[in-house]
C-alpha cells in the first residue's frame, strides 16, 4: 500500500496504488521512461506519484474529528463534515444520494474538485492544475501524499504550479496554498484562476455572490425539507459555503453557467473568450467560486496565493474563520498544529526488514490508517457495531485508552438477550440508519476478538471487572457481558450448529442468505 484511499463504509480502506506499482516507470504524461511511477520520499513520510494518468483514481485523505476530505491526484475531491450527521459543503452538479465516503469511485468531468487554471496572456494557451479539467500534458507532474498535508507540483508552458492542502485540527475548513513560478528567462504575463465549484446545493434555494467585505465568494442555500418540524431543525445547519481570498483578485465569477459557457470545463468560455471573468452573481442558478489573478512574473520569480474554503452558519462564523486562518502565519500555525495531531497516531511498532516497501508501509502508513478509523469512527453517528469494534481494536496499538472507552460504550448498548445492536449510537438524537436497520448476527463475535487484542497489548485485566450499565439501568461486569454475548451466539444456531446469518453480510457474497430464518455459516 502506498497512496491511501479512505473508505468510511463497510470494510477497511484500500490502497489507490499498490506496492507493485512502485517498481514500474512512468511512461505517461511526463514523457521519459526512467522516473519511478511511485516512490516514497527519503524519510518515508510521504509517497509520490509521478503520473496523472497511470493511476487516475489514486488519492490521499486528511481528516479531523469533524471532517474528512479525499482528493485524487487529478484534483477531484469529496469532503464531508459532521453537524452532527454527515453533510457536504461542496456538492455534485446534480441531486446526490447520501452515502458514505467511497474509495476509488468513478469520477466525471463535473465531479466536485479543487482546480487552478493558468492562462498565458500572450499566447492564450491554458492548462490546469493538478490535471483536470483541461488535461493538458504536463512537462512534470508530482502528486505527493503526506501524513498531514497533500501537495502537487505541475510544470507546463514554462510555469510551475505548486498546490498544498492542509486542514485544521478541530475546525471544518480547507487551507489551500497556490505557488506559481516563472521557469523561463523572460517576463511572463499570466492569469491564474482558482476554480472551486460549489455544485448543486439545493432545489429549494441556492445562490452565490462576491463579498468584498469578506474578500471571497459566499454561497447560500437551504437544506431541502418537506416537513414543518424539519424547518426548525435545519435552521442550525451550516448552509453557507465560502471561498475566501487572502489577496483581492482582479475579477471573479459566482455563476457556474457563466463560467463554463459553451466551452466546457476543459475550455471555459469565461477564460478562453474573455480577458477577465464576468463578475456575475448566482441567483437560484448553480453557484461556483472562480477568481482571477492577472500576474506579471519576472524571470524565475514566484507568486503565492492563499485561500480558505469551508461551511458556515452565518457571516460571523465566516469572519471568525478568516481571522483565525487566512494569513501566512495562520496557515503556518494550522499546518504545525495538524502535523502534531497526526503524529499522535504514530503507533507502537517499528520494523526493519530486508523489504524496504514493507517497512515503509508498516512504519508510516498502517498506523496512520488505524488512527484514522479509530479517531473518527468513519464519520458517522451510528457506526456499524462490527466496524466500531474492529476500528477500535486497531486503536489498541495507537491509543489504548480510546479502545477501552469504545469497548465500554459498545457494551453499554448490549441488548438484554446478550445480542449486540446493529449500530452503536455516538451522539444524542442519533438513530440507526441504512445498513444498521438490517439484521446482522456476527457483531458479538468481535467482542472476544477485540478483548483478546486489547488485553494482550495492555494487560489491563481490571477491565474485566468494570461495571457497565445499559439503557435499562441493568448493571453487569465486562466479563459477564462478554459471556452473555457468547451465550447468545451459541443460541442463534441452526440444526447443524452453524450461526444464523440473517440478512447481514458475514461475508459480502453471502448477503441475504438468511432472510427466511435459515441459512448459516
Coordinates of N, CA and C in Angstrom, one line a residue, residues 78-263:
X78 N -13.8 14.8 -2.6 CA -15.0 14.6 -1.9 C -14.8 14.9 -0.4
X79 N -15.6 15.7 0.2 CA -15.4 16.1 1.6 C -16.8 16.0 2.3
X80 N -16.7 15.6 3.6 CA -17.9 15.6 4.4 C -17.5 16.2 5.8
X81 N -18.5 16.7 6.5 CA -18.3 17.2 7.9 C -19.5 16.8 8.7
X82 N -19.3 16.9 10.0 CA -20.4 16.4 10.9 C -21.1 17.6 11.5
X83 N -22.5 17.6 11.5 CA -23.3 18.7 12.2 C -24.6 18.2 12.8
X84 N -24.8 17.2 13.6 CA -23.8 16.2 13.8 C -23.8 15.1 12.8
X85 N -24.9 15.0 11.9 CA -24.9 14.0 10.9 C -24.0 14.5 9.7
X86 N -23.5 13.5 8.9 CA -22.6 13.9 7.8 C -23.3 14.8 6.8
X87 N -22.6 15.9 6.4 CA -23.1 16.8 5.4 C -21.9 17.3 4.5
X88 N -22.3 18.0 3.4 CA -21.3 18.4 2.5 C -21.4 19.9 2.3
X89 N -20.3 20.5 2.0 CA -20.2 22.0 1.7 C -19.8 22.2 0.2
X90 N -19.4 21.1 -0.5 CA -19.2 21.2 -1.9 C -19.9 20.0 -2.5
X91 N -20.7 20.3 -3.5 CA -21.7 19.3 -4.0 C -21.5 18.9 -5.4
X92 N -22.1 17.8 -5.8 CA -22.1 17.4 -7.2 C -23.0 18.3 -8.0
X93 N -23.0 18.3 -9.3 CA -23.8 19.3 -10.1 C -25.2 18.8 -10.2
X94 N -25.6 17.7 -9.7 CA -27.0 17.2 -9.7 C -27.4 16.7 -8.3
X95 N -28.6 16.2 -8.2 CA -29.0 15.7 -6.9 C -28.2 14.5 -6.5
X96 N -27.7 14.5 -5.3 CA -26.9 13.4 -4.8 C -27.6 12.5 -3.9
X97 N -27.3 11.2 -4.0 CA -27.8 10.2 -3.0 C -26.8 10.3 -1.8
X98 N -27.3 10.2 -0.6 CA -26.4 10.2 0.6 C -25.8 8.9 0.7
X99 N -24.5 8.9 0.9 CA -23.7 7.6 1.0 C -22.5 7.9 1.8
X100 N -21.8 6.8 2.2 CA -20.5 7.0 2.9 C -19.4 7.4 1.9
X101 N -18.3 7.8 2.5 CA -17.1 8.1 1.6 C -16.6 6.8 1.0
X102 N -16.6 6.8 -0.3 CA -16.2 5.6 -1.0 C -14.8 5.8 -1.7
X103 N -14.0 4.7 -1.6 CA -12.7 4.8 -2.2 C -12.7 4.5 -3.7
X104 N -11.9 5.2 -4.5 CA -11.7 4.9 -5.9 C -13.0 4.8 -6.6
X105 N -13.9 5.7 -6.3 CA -15.2 5.8 -7.0 C -15.0 6.3 -8.4
X106 N -16.0 6.2 -9.3 CA -15.9 6.7 -10.6 C -16.0 8.3 -10.6
X107 N -15.2 8.9 -11.4 CA -15.2 10.4 -11.4 C -15.6 10.8 -12.8
X108 N -16.1 12.0 -12.9 CA -16.6 12.5 -14.2 C -16.3 14.0 -14.3
X109 N -16.4 14.6 -15.4 CA -15.9 15.9 -15.7 C -16.4 17.0 -14.6
X110 N -17.6 16.9 -14.3 CA -18.2 17.9 -13.3 C -18.2 17.4 -11.9
X111 N -17.5 16.4 -11.6 CA -17.3 15.9 -10.2 C -16.7 17.0 -9.4
X112 N -17.2 17.2 -8.1 CA -16.6 18.2 -7.3 C -15.0 18.1 -7.2
X113 N -14.4 19.2 -7.3 CA -12.9 19.2 -7.2 C -12.3 20.6 -6.8
X114 N -11.0 20.6 -6.8 CA -10.3 21.8 -6.5 C -9.3 22.0 -7.6
X115 N -9.5 23.0 -8.4 CA -8.7 23.2 -9.7 C -8.2 24.6 -9.8
X116 N -7.1 24.7 -10.5 CA -6.5 26.0 -10.8 C -6.1 26.1 -12.3
X117 N -6.8 27.0 -13.0 CA -6.5 27.2 -14.4 C -5.4 28.2 -14.5
X118 N -4.5 28.1 -15.5 CA -3.5 29.1 -15.8 C -3.5 29.4 -17.3
X119 N -3.5 30.7 -17.6 CA -3.6 31.2 -19.0 C -2.4 32.1 -19.3
X120 N -1.7 31.7 -20.3 CA -0.6 32.6 -20.8 C -1.3 33.7 -21.6
X121 N -1.3 35.0 -21.1 CA -2.0 36.0 -21.8 C -1.4 36.5 -23.1
X122 N -0.2 36.0 -23.3 CA 0.5 36.4 -24.6 C 0.1 35.4 -25.7
X123 N -0.1 34.2 -25.4 CA -0.4 33.2 -26.4 C -1.8 32.6 -26.3
X124 N -2.5 32.9 -25.2 CA -3.8 32.4 -24.9 C -3.9 30.9 -24.6
X125 N -2.7 30.3 -24.5 CA -2.7 28.8 -24.1 C -3.1 28.7 -22.6
X126 N -3.8 27.6 -22.3 CA -4.2 27.3 -21.0 C -3.8 25.9 -20.5
X127 N -3.7 25.7 -19.3 CA -3.6 24.4 -18.7 C -4.2 24.5 -17.3
X128 N -4.4 23.4 -16.6 CA -5.0 23.4 -15.3 C -4.2 22.4 -14.4
X129 N -4.2 22.8 -13.1 CA -3.5 22.0 -12.1 C -4.6 21.6 -11.1
X130 N -4.5 20.3 -10.6 CA -3.4 19.4 -10.8 C -3.3 18.8 -12.2
X131 N -4.5 18.4 -12.8 CA -4.6 17.9 -14.1 C -5.9 18.2 -14.8
X132 N -7.0 17.8 -14.1 CA -8.3 18.2 -14.5 C -8.5 19.7 -14.4
X133 N -9.4 20.3 -15.1 CA -10.3 19.7 -16.2 C -9.7 19.8 -17.6
X134 N -8.6 20.6 -17.8 CA -8.1 20.8 -19.1 C -7.4 19.5 -19.6
X135 N -6.7 18.8 -18.7 CA -6.0 17.6 -19.1 C -4.8 17.8 -20.0
X136 N -4.2 19.0 -19.9 CA -3.0 19.3 -20.8 C -1.8 18.5 -20.3
X137 N -1.1 17.9 -21.2 CA 0.1 17.1 -20.9 C 1.1 17.9 -20.2
X138 N 1.5 17.6 -18.9 CA 2.5 18.5 -18.2 C 3.9 18.0 -18.6
X139 N 4.8 18.9 -18.4 CA 6.2 18.6 -18.5 C 6.7 17.8 -17.3
X140 N 6.1 18.1 -16.2 CA 6.4 17.4 -14.9 C 5.2 17.3 -14.1
X141 N 5.0 16.2 -13.4 CA 3.9 16.0 -12.5 C 4.3 15.3 -11.3
X142 N 4.0 15.8 -10.1 CA 4.2 15.0 -8.9 C 3.0 15.2 -8.0
X143 N 2.4 14.1 -7.6 CA 1.4 14.1 -6.6 C 2.0 13.5 -5.3
X144 N 2.0 14.3 -4.2 CA 2.7 13.9 -3.0 C 1.8 13.8 -1.9
X145 N 1.5 12.6 -1.4 CA 0.6 12.3 -0.3 C 1.5 12.3 1.0
X146 N 1.2 13.2 1.8 CA 1.9 13.3 3.1 C 0.9 12.8 4.2
X147 N 1.5 12.7 5.4 CA 0.7 12.3 6.5 C -0.2 13.4 7.0
X148 N 0.2 14.7 6.9 CA -0.5 15.8 7.4 C -0.8 16.9 6.3
X149 N -0.5 16.6 5.1 CA -0.8 17.5 4.0 C -0.8 16.8 2.7
X150 N -1.3 17.4 1.7 CA -1.3 16.9 0.3 C -0.7 17.9 -0.6
X151 N 0.2 17.5 -1.5 CA 0.8 18.5 -2.4 C 0.8 18.0 -3.8
X152 N 0.9 19.0 -4.7 CA 1.0 18.7 -6.2 C 2.1 19.7 -6.7
X153 N 2.8 19.2 -7.7 CA 3.8 20.0 -8.4 C 3.5 19.8 -9.9
X154 N 3.2 20.8 -10.7 CA 2.8 20.7 -12.1 C 3.6 21.7 -12.9
X155 N 4.3 21.3 -13.9 CA 5.1 22.2 -14.7 C 4.5 22.1 -16.2
X156 N 4.2 23.3 -16.7 CA 3.7 23.4 -18.1 C 3.9 24.8 -18.6
X157 N 4.1 24.9 -19.9 CA 4.2 26.3 -20.5 C 5.3 27.1 -19.9
X158 N 6.3 26.5 -19.3 CA 7.4 27.3 -18.7 C 7.0 27.8 -17.3
X159 N 6.0 27.3 -16.7 CA 5.5 27.7 -15.4 C 5.4 26.5 -14.5
X160 N 5.6 26.8 -13.2 CA 5.4 25.7 -12.2 C 4.3 26.1 -11.3
X161 N 3.4 25.3 -11.1 CA 2.3 25.5 -10.1 C 2.4 24.5 -9.0
X162 N 2.5 24.9 -7.8 CA 2.6 24.1 -6.6 C 1.3 24.3 -5.8
X163 N 0.6 23.2 -5.5 CA -0.6 23.3 -4.6 C -0.3 22.5 -3.3
X164 N -0.9 23.1 -2.3 CA -0.8 22.4 -1.0 C -2.1 22.5 -0.2
X165 N -2.5 21.4 0.3 CA -3.8 21.4 1.1 C -3.5 21.0 2.5
X166 N -4.0 21.7 3.4 CA -3.9 21.4 4.9 C -5.3 21.7 5.5
X167 N -5.6 21.0 6.5 CA -6.8 21.2 7.2 C -6.5 21.5 8.7
X168 N -7.4 22.1 9.4 CA -7.2 22.4 10.9 C -7.3 21.1 11.7
X169 N -7.0 21.3 13.0 CA -7.1 20.1 13.9 C -8.5 20.0 14.4
X170 N -9.2 21.0 14.5 CA -10.6 21.0 15.1 C -11.7 21.5 14.2
X171 N -11.4 22.6 13.5 CA -12.4 23.2 12.6 C -12.6 22.5 11.3
X172 N -13.7 22.8 10.7 CA -14.0 22.3 9.3 C -13.6 23.4 8.3
X173 N -12.5 23.1 7.6 CA -12.0 24.1 6.6 C -10.9 23.5 5.8
X174 N -10.7 24.0 4.6 CA -9.6 23.6 3.8 C -8.7 24.9 3.6
X175 N -7.4 24.7 3.8 CA -6.4 25.8 3.6 C -5.6 25.4 2.4
X176 N -5.7 26.2 1.3 CA -5.1 26.0 0.1 C -4.0 27.0 -0.2
X177 N -2.8 26.6 -0.5 CA -1.7 27.5 -1.0 C -1.4 27.2 -2.4
X178 N -1.3 28.2 -3.2 CA -1.0 28.1 -4.7 C 0.2 28.9 -4.9
X179 N 1.3 28.3 -5.3 CA 2.6 29.0 -5.7 C 2.8 28.9 -7.2
X180 N 3.0 30.0 -7.9 CA 3.2 30.0 -9.3 C 4.6 30.6 -9.5
X181 N 5.4 29.8 -10.3 CA 6.8 30.2 -10.6 C 7.1 30.3 -12.1
X182 N 7.7 31.4 -12.5 CA 8.2 31.5 -13.9 C 9.5 30.8 -14.0
X183 N 9.5 29.7 -14.8 CA 10.7 28.9 -15.0 C 11.5 29.4 -16.2
X184 N 11.1 30.4 -16.9 CA 11.8 30.9 -18.1 C 12.7 32.1 -17.7
X185 N 13.5 32.5 -18.7 CA 14.3 33.7 -18.5 C 13.7 34.9 -19.1
X186 N 12.4 34.9 -19.3 CA 11.8 36.1 -19.8 C 10.6 36.5 -19.0
X187 N 10.2 37.7 -19.0 CA 9.0 38.1 -18.2 C 7.7 37.4 -18.8
X188 N 6.8 37.2 -17.9 CA 5.6 36.5 -18.3 C 4.4 37.2 -17.8
X189 N 3.3 37.3 -18.6 CA 2.0 37.8 -18.2 C 1.0 36.7 -18.3
X190 N 0.5 36.4 -17.1 CA -0.4 35.2 -17.0 C -1.6 35.6 -16.2
X191 N -2.6 34.8 -16.3 CA -3.8 34.8 -15.4 C -3.9 33.5 -14.7
X192 N -4.2 33.5 -13.4 CA -4.3 32.3 -12.6 C -5.8 32.3 -12.1
X193 N -6.5 31.2 -12.3 CA -7.9 31.1 -12.0 C -8.2 30.0 -11.0
X194 N -8.1 30.1 -9.7 CA -8.7 29.0 -8.9 C -10.2 28.8 -9.1
X195 N -10.5 27.6 -9.3 CA -11.9 27.3 -9.6 C -12.4 26.2 -8.7
X196 N -13.3 26.5 -7.7 CA -13.7 25.6 -6.7 C -15.3 25.6 -6.8
X197 N -15.9 24.7 -7.5 CA -17.3 24.7 -7.8 C -18.1 24.2 -6.5
X198 N -19.1 25.0 -6.2 CA -20.0 24.6 -5.0 C -21.0 23.5 -5.4
X199 N -21.3 23.4 -6.7 CA -22.2 22.4 -7.1 C -23.7 22.7 -6.9
X200 N -24.5 21.7 -7.1 CA -26.0 21.9 -6.9 C -26.3 21.8 -5.4
X201 N -26.5 22.9 -4.7 CA -26.6 22.8 -3.3 C -28.0 22.5 -2.8
X202 N -29.0 23.0 -3.5 CA -30.4 22.7 -3.0 C -31.4 23.0 -4.1
X203 N -32.4 22.2 -4.2 CA -33.5 22.5 -5.1 C -34.5 23.6 -4.6
X204 N -34.3 23.9 -3.3 CA -35.2 24.9 -2.7 C -34.7 26.3 -2.9
X205 N -33.4 26.5 -2.6 CA -32.9 27.8 -2.7 C -31.4 27.7 -2.7
X206 N -30.7 28.4 -3.7 CA -29.3 28.4 -3.7 C -28.8 29.7 -4.4
X207 N -27.7 30.3 -4.0 CA -27.2 31.5 -4.6 C -25.7 31.6 -4.2
X208 N -25.1 32.6 -4.9 CA -23.7 32.9 -4.5 C -23.4 34.3 -5.0
X209 N -22.5 35.0 -4.3 CA -22.2 36.3 -4.7 C -20.8 36.6 -4.1
X210 N -20.1 37.6 -4.8 CA -18.9 38.1 -4.3 C -19.1 39.0 -3.1
X211 N -18.4 38.8 -2.1 CA -18.5 39.6 -0.9 C -17.2 40.4 -0.6
X212 N -17.2 41.6 -1.0 CA -15.9 42.4 -0.9 C -15.5 42.6 0.6
X213 N -16.5 42.6 1.5 CA -16.2 42.7 2.9 C -15.5 41.5 3.5
X214 N -15.7 40.4 2.8 CA -15.0 39.1 3.2 C -13.9 38.7 2.3
X215 N -13.8 39.4 1.2 CA -12.9 39.1 0.1 C -13.0 37.6 -0.3
X216 N -14.2 37.3 -0.8 CA -14.4 36.0 -1.3 C -15.8 35.8 -1.8
X217 N -16.1 34.6 -2.3 CA -17.4 34.2 -2.8 C -18.1 33.4 -1.7
X218 N -19.3 33.8 -1.4 CA -20.1 33.1 -0.4 C -21.4 32.6 -1.0
X219 N -21.6 31.3 -0.9 CA -22.8 30.6 -1.5 C -23.7 30.3 -0.3
X220 N -25.0 30.5 -0.6 CA -26.0 30.3 0.4 C -27.1 29.3 -0.1
X221 N -27.6 28.5 0.7 CA -28.6 27.5 0.3 C -29.6 27.2 1.5
X222 N -30.6 26.5 1.2 CA -31.5 26.0 2.2 C -31.6 24.4 2.1
X223 N -31.1 23.7 3.1 CA -31.3 22.3 3.0 C -32.7 21.9 2.8
X224 N -33.0 21.1 1.7 CA -34.4 20.8 1.4 C -35.1 20.1 2.5
X225 N -36.4 20.5 2.7 CA -37.2 19.8 3.7 C -38.7 19.9 3.2
X226 N -39.5 18.9 3.7 CA -40.9 18.9 3.4 C -41.8 18.7 4.6
X227 N -41.2 18.6 5.8 CA -41.9 18.5 7.0 C -41.7 19.8 7.8
X228 N -42.7 20.3 8.4 CA -42.6 21.5 9.2 C -41.6 21.4 10.3
X229 N -41.5 20.2 11.0 CA -40.6 20.1 12.1 C -39.1 20.2 11.6
X230 N -38.9 19.8 10.3 CA -37.5 19.8 9.8 C -37.1 21.3 9.6
X231 N -38.0 22.2 9.4 CA -37.6 23.6 9.2 C -36.9 24.1 10.4
X232 N -37.4 23.8 11.6 CA -36.7 24.3 12.8 C -35.4 23.5 13.1
X233 N -35.4 22.3 12.7 CA -34.1 21.5 12.9 C -33.0 22.1 11.9
X234 N -33.4 22.4 10.7 CA -32.5 22.8 9.7 C -31.9 24.2 9.9
X235 N -32.6 25.0 10.7 CA -32.1 26.3 11.0 C -30.7 26.4 11.6
X236 N -30.3 25.3 12.2 CA -29.0 25.2 12.8 C -27.9 24.6 11.9
X237 N -28.3 24.3 10.7 CA -27.3 23.7 9.8 C -26.5 24.7 9.1
X238 N -25.3 24.3 8.8 CA -24.3 25.3 8.1 C -24.6 25.2 6.6
X239 N -25.5 26.0 6.2 CA -26.0 26.0 4.8 C -25.2 27.1 3.9
X240 N -24.2 27.6 4.5 CA -23.3 28.5 3.6 C -22.0 27.9 3.4
X241 N -21.5 28.1 2.2 CA -20.1 27.7 1.8 C -19.4 28.9 1.4
X242 N -18.1 29.0 1.8 CA -17.4 30.2 1.5 C -16.0 29.8 0.9
X243 N -15.6 30.7 0.0 CA -14.2 30.6 -0.6 C -13.6 31.9 -0.5
X244 N -12.7 32.1 0.4 CA -12.1 33.4 0.7 C -10.7 33.5 0.2
X245 N -10.3 34.7 -0.2 CA -9.0 35.0 -0.8 C -8.2 35.9 0.2
X246 N -6.9 35.5 0.4 CA -6.1 36.4 1.2 C -5.9 37.8 0.5
X247 N -5.7 37.7 -0.8 CA -5.5 39.0 -1.5 C -6.6 39.1 -2.5
X248 N -7.1 40.4 -2.7 CA -8.2 40.6 -3.6 C -7.9 40.2 -5.0
X249 N -8.7 39.5 -5.7 CA -8.5 39.1 -7.1 C -8.8 40.2 -8.1
X250 N -8.4 40.0 -9.3 CA -8.7 41.0 -10.4 C -10.2 40.9 -10.7
X251 N -10.7 39.7 -10.8 CA -12.1 39.5 -11.2 C -12.6 38.2 -10.6
X252 N -13.9 38.0 -10.7 CA -14.5 36.8 -10.1 C -15.7 36.3 -10.9
X253 N -16.2 35.1 -10.6 CA -17.4 34.6 -11.2 C -18.0 33.7 -10.2
X254 N -19.3 33.9 -10.0 CA -20.1 33.1 -9.0 C -21.1 32.2 -9.6
X255 N -21.3 32.3 -10.9 CA -22.4 31.5 -11.6 C -21.7 30.5 -12.5
X256 N -22.0 29.2 -12.2 CA -21.4 28.1 -12.9 C -21.6 28.2 -14.4
X257 N -22.8 28.5 -14.8 CA -23.1 28.5 -16.2 C -22.3 29.6 -16.9
X258 N -22.2 30.7 -16.3 CA -21.4 31.8 -16.9 C -20.0 31.5 -17.0
X259 N -19.4 30.8 -16.0 CA -18.0 30.5 -16.1 C -17.7 29.4 -17.2
X260 N -18.5 28.4 -17.2 CA -18.3 27.3 -18.2 C -18.7 27.7 -19.6
X261 N -19.8 28.4 -19.7 CA -20.3 28.7 -21.0 C -20.5 27.6 -22.0
X262 N -20.2 27.8 -23.2 CA -20.3 26.7 -24.2 C -19.0 26.0 -24.4
X263 N -17.9 26.4 -23.8 CA -16.6 25.8 -24.0 C -16.4 24.5 -23.2

